[in-house]
């Protein structure tokens, strides 16, 4: 992604225009599902509606960037769903939450903490998927991860606390919950740390 596109994406995510775009798109999709529109009519109606609704707020370039953000997020979520479904169907899984001490926050950068998490997950020697998150009340940075193993040595995480929950329910509701946890904030940052962390394929 070029620097100009990155700046435009950041602008749309921060000024609320993308949220407005998304709400209108989802509202129209709901209307489409409750009626007998065909896809061609729906897409034409959507574009016409959005062009009118955003006439005073959004340029053509901004509209197209919103579409790119939306499509990228859908692909990311689809890929994540497939990975989680595969992990839950193969064997035991544990959902982890990794936090950092105040001292670690003071002495390290977000890039360094990202490396700490990736290194820790790699040492588990199993399939995993993880992502950064921020507390709702205080915005405190932490990480969530779903790991495909039945035992985790909590003492090996020396940068803060570690909480874990064994995955018992492996239904569609559980999958949706983990997707929501792991995609949270993945779309809102322009740094590499916002990307979902996947384990590499093991031989």
GROMACS .gro file of C-alpha atoms in nm:
model
  203
    1UNK     CA    1   0.000   0.000   0.000
    2UNK     CA    2   0.137   0.341  -0.098
    3UNK     CA    3   0.190   0.615   0.158
    4UNK     CA    4  -0.096   0.823   0.012
    5UNK     CA    5  -0.339   0.530   0.030
    6UNK     CA    6  -0.227   0.456   0.384
    7UNK     CA    7  -0.293   0.816   0.486
    8UNK     CA    8  -0.635   0.808   0.320
    9UNK     CA    9  -0.725   0.482   0.494
   10UNK     CA   10  -0.616   0.624   0.828
   11UNK     CA   11  -0.822   0.939   0.766
   12UNK     CA   12  -1.139   0.745   0.681
   13UNK     CA   13  -1.104   0.517   0.983
   14UNK     CA   14  -1.040   0.803   1.223
   15UNK     CA   15  -1.292   1.064   1.105
   16UNK     CA   16  -1.591   0.828   1.114
   17UNK     CA   17  -1.663   0.822   0.740
   18UNK     CA   18  -1.587   0.451   0.710
   19UNK     CA   19  -1.818   0.374   1.005
   20UNK     CA   20  -2.093   0.572   0.831
   21UNK     CA   21  -2.025   0.389   0.504
   22UNK     CA   22  -2.039   0.053   0.683
   23UNK     CA   23  -2.362   0.127   0.871
   24UNK     CA   24  -2.538   0.229   0.550
   25UNK     CA   25  -2.407  -0.071   0.362
   26UNK     CA   26  -2.518  -0.314   0.631
   27UNK     CA   27  -2.857  -0.144   0.659
   28UNK     CA   28  -2.915  -0.181   0.287
   29UNK     CA   29  -2.797  -0.542   0.297
   30UNK     CA   30  -3.052  -0.613   0.570
   31UNK     CA   31  -3.319  -0.453   0.352
   32UNK     CA   32  -3.203  -0.668   0.060
   33UNK     CA   33  -3.228  -0.987   0.268
   34UNK     CA   34  -3.586  -0.908   0.370
   35UNK     CA   35  -3.697  -0.840   0.011
   36UNK     CA   36  -3.673  -1.015  -0.322
   37UNK     CA   37  -3.412  -0.798  -0.491
   38UNK     CA   38  -3.166  -0.964  -0.723
   39UNK     CA   39  -2.794  -0.893  -0.681
   40UNK     CA   40  -2.770  -0.654  -0.975
   41UNK     CA   41  -3.055  -0.440  -0.847
   42UNK     CA   42  -2.913  -0.441  -0.495
   43UNK     CA   43  -2.565  -0.330  -0.605
   44UNK     CA   44  -2.711  -0.056  -0.824
   45UNK     CA   45  -2.938   0.062  -0.542
   46UNK     CA   46  -2.654   0.055  -0.292
   47UNK     CA   47  -2.419   0.265  -0.504
   48UNK     CA   48  -2.697   0.512  -0.589
   49UNK     CA   49  -2.798   0.546  -0.224
   50UNK     CA   50  -2.444   0.589  -0.099
   51UNK     CA   51  -2.361   0.845  -0.367
   52UNK     CA   52  -2.660   1.052  -0.259
   53UNK     CA   53  -2.613   1.005   0.114
   54UNK     CA   54  -2.244   1.093   0.104
   55UNK     CA   55  -2.259   1.363  -0.163
   56UNK     CA   56  -2.159   1.636   0.081
   57UNK     CA   57  -1.914   1.422   0.277
   58UNK     CA   58  -1.724   1.177   0.059
   59UNK     CA   59  -1.532   1.201  -0.268
   60UNK     CA   60  -1.521   0.923  -0.527
   61UNK     CA   61  -1.168   0.840  -0.415
   62UNK     CA   62  -1.281   0.810  -0.053
   63UNK     CA   63  -1.577   0.593  -0.153
   64UNK     CA   64  -1.351   0.353  -0.345
   65UNK     CA   65  -1.108   0.337  -0.053
   66UNK     CA   66  -1.397   0.248   0.180
   67UNK     CA   67  -1.487  -0.034  -0.058
   68UNK     CA   68  -1.126  -0.156  -0.053
   69UNK     CA   69  -1.116  -0.149   0.328
   70UNK     CA   70  -1.444  -0.339   0.347
   71UNK     CA   71  -1.340  -0.606   0.096
   72UNK     CA   72  -1.001  -0.648   0.261
   73UNK     CA   73  -1.162  -0.697   0.602
   74UNK     CA   74  -1.407  -0.953   0.460
   75UNK     CA   75  -1.123  -1.155   0.308
   76UNK     CA   76  -0.926  -1.135   0.633
   77UNK     CA   77  -1.226  -1.253   0.834
   78UNK     CA   78  -1.296  -1.537   0.590
   79UNK     CA   79  -0.936  -1.655   0.613
   80UNK     CA   80  -0.948  -1.636   0.992
   81UNK     CA   81  -1.274  -1.831   1.009
   82UNK     CA   82  -1.128  -2.113   0.801
   83UNK     CA   83  -0.817  -2.126   1.018
   84UNK     CA   84  -1.018  -2.132   1.343
   85UNK     CA   85  -1.258  -2.397   1.212
   86UNK     CA   86  -0.962  -2.613   1.114
   87UNK     CA   87  -0.791  -2.567   1.451
   88UNK     CA   88  -1.106  -2.648   1.650
   89UNK     CA   89  -1.180  -2.958   1.444
   90UNK     CA   90  -0.831  -3.108   1.473
   91UNK     CA   91  -0.757  -3.115   1.846
   92UNK     CA   92  -0.766  -2.929   2.176
   93UNK     CA   93  -0.739  -2.551   2.177
   94UNK     CA   94  -0.669  -2.288   2.441
   95UNK     CA   95  -0.762  -1.919   2.422
   96UNK     CA   96  -0.488  -1.699   2.570
   97UNK     CA   97  -0.476  -1.338   2.686
   98UNK     CA   98  -0.125  -1.195   2.724
   99UNK     CA   99  -0.067  -0.872   2.916
  100UNK     CA  100   0.239  -0.659   2.997
  101UNK     CA  101   0.369  -0.510   3.321
  102UNK     CA  102   0.402  -0.134   3.365
  103UNK     CA  103   0.780  -0.173   3.354
  104UNK     CA  104   0.765  -0.347   3.016
  105UNK     CA  105   0.544  -0.069   2.878
  106UNK     CA  106   0.794   0.194   2.992
  107UNK     CA  107   1.105   0.019   2.862
  108UNK     CA  108   0.982  -0.124   2.531
  109UNK     CA  109   0.814  -0.012   2.210
  110UNK     CA  110   0.501  -0.161   2.054
  111UNK     CA  111   0.724  -0.333   1.795
  112UNK     CA  112   0.932  -0.498   2.067
  113UNK     CA  113   0.623  -0.622   2.251
  114UNK     CA  114   0.488  -0.756   1.924
  115UNK     CA  115   0.810  -0.958   1.885
  116UNK     CA  116   0.780  -1.087   2.243
  117UNK     CA  117   0.434  -1.223   2.167
  118UNK     CA  118   0.533  -1.380   1.834
  119UNK     CA  119   0.839  -1.544   1.988
  120UNK     CA  120   0.634  -1.683   2.278
  121UNK     CA  121   0.371  -1.829   2.043
  122UNK     CA  122   0.637  -1.983   1.819
  123UNK     CA  123   0.793  -2.157   2.120
  124UNK     CA  124   0.464  -2.340   2.180
  125UNK     CA  125   0.537  -2.535   1.861
  126UNK     CA  126   0.173  -2.556   1.755
  127UNK     CA  127  -0.071  -2.384   1.523
  128UNK     CA  128  -0.195  -2.048   1.648
  129UNK     CA  129  -0.361  -1.724   1.551
  130UNK     CA  130  -0.329  -1.403   1.754
  131UNK     CA  131  -0.385  -1.029   1.746
  132UNK     CA  132  -0.335  -0.711   1.944
  133UNK     CA  133  -0.623  -0.561   2.141
  134UNK     CA  134  -0.681  -0.263   2.371
  135UNK     CA  135  -0.885  -0.245   2.692
  136UNK     CA  136  -1.225  -0.079   2.664
  137UNK     CA  137  -1.185   0.123   2.983
  138UNK     CA  138  -0.820   0.228   2.985
  139UNK     CA  139  -0.702   0.139   2.634
  140UNK     CA  140  -0.430  -0.087   2.776
  141UNK     CA  141  -0.253  -0.294   2.514
  142UNK     CA  142  -0.271  -0.673   2.533
  143UNK     CA  143  -0.287  -0.971   2.298
  144UNK     CA  144  -0.533  -1.254   2.237
  145UNK     CA  145  -0.436  -1.585   2.080
  146UNK     CA  146  -0.603  -1.916   2.001
  147UNK     CA  147  -0.346  -2.197   2.022
  148UNK     CA  148  -0.384  -2.554   1.901
  149UNK     CA  149  -0.241  -2.738   2.202
  150UNK     CA  150  -0.358  -2.883   2.534
  151UNK     CA  151  -0.085  -2.748   2.763
  152UNK     CA  152   0.080  -2.407   2.802
  153UNK     CA  153   0.364  -2.329   3.042
  154UNK     CA  154   0.248  -1.999   3.191
  155UNK     CA  155   0.591  -1.941   3.349
  156UNK     CA  156   0.742  -1.901   3.003
  157UNK     CA  157   0.560  -1.567   2.961
  158UNK     CA  158   0.778  -1.333   3.167
  159UNK     CA  159   0.654  -0.995   3.042
  160UNK     CA  160   0.327  -0.976   3.234
  161UNK     CA  161   0.034  -1.199   3.318
  162UNK     CA  162  -0.118  -1.474   3.112
  163UNK     CA  163  -0.478  -1.590   3.130
  164UNK     CA  164  -0.603  -1.899   2.954
  165UNK     CA  165  -0.933  -2.069   2.889
  166UNK     CA  166  -0.970  -2.414   2.744
  167UNK     CA  167  -1.205  -2.424   2.447
  168UNK     CA  168  -1.495  -2.657   2.525
  169UNK     CA  169  -1.770  -2.548   2.287
  170UNK     CA  170  -1.664  -2.585   1.926
  171UNK     CA  171  -1.982  -2.466   1.758
  172UNK     CA  172  -2.049  -2.178   1.521
  173UNK     CA  173  -2.123  -1.941   1.810
  174UNK     CA  174  -1.781  -2.010   1.961
  175UNK     CA  175  -1.613  -1.957   1.626
  176UNK     CA  176  -1.790  -1.622   1.585
  177UNK     CA  177  -1.677  -1.516   1.934
  178UNK     CA  178  -1.311  -1.591   1.864
  179UNK     CA  179  -1.327  -1.419   1.526
  180UNK     CA  180  -1.466  -1.107   1.695
  181UNK     CA  181  -1.189  -1.115   1.956
  182UNK     CA  182  -0.910  -1.170   1.705
  183UNK     CA  183  -1.025  -0.919   1.443
  184UNK     CA  184  -1.087  -0.640   1.693
  185UNK     CA  185  -0.859  -0.345   1.606
  186UNK     CA  186  -0.708  -0.536   1.312
  187UNK     CA  187  -0.866  -0.287   1.075
  188UNK     CA  188  -0.815   0.029   1.279
  189UNK     CA  189  -0.438   0.063   1.278
  190UNK     CA  190  -0.201   0.142   0.995
  191UNK     CA  191   0.101  -0.032   1.151
  192UNK     CA  192   0.220  -0.385   1.095
  193UNK     CA  193   0.133  -0.464   1.458
  194UNK     CA  194  -0.236  -0.456   1.370
  195UNK     CA  195  -0.205  -0.758   1.142
  196UNK     CA  196  -0.334  -1.091   1.264
  197UNK     CA  197  -0.047  -1.320   1.363
  198UNK     CA  198  -0.057  -1.666   1.205
  199UNK     CA  199   0.168  -1.960   1.279
  200UNK     CA  200   0.380  -2.078   0.991
  201UNK     CA  201   0.304  -2.415   0.839
  202UNK     CA  202   0.496  -2.683   1.023
  203UNK     CA  203   0.667  -2.963   0.837
   0.00000   0.00000   0.00000
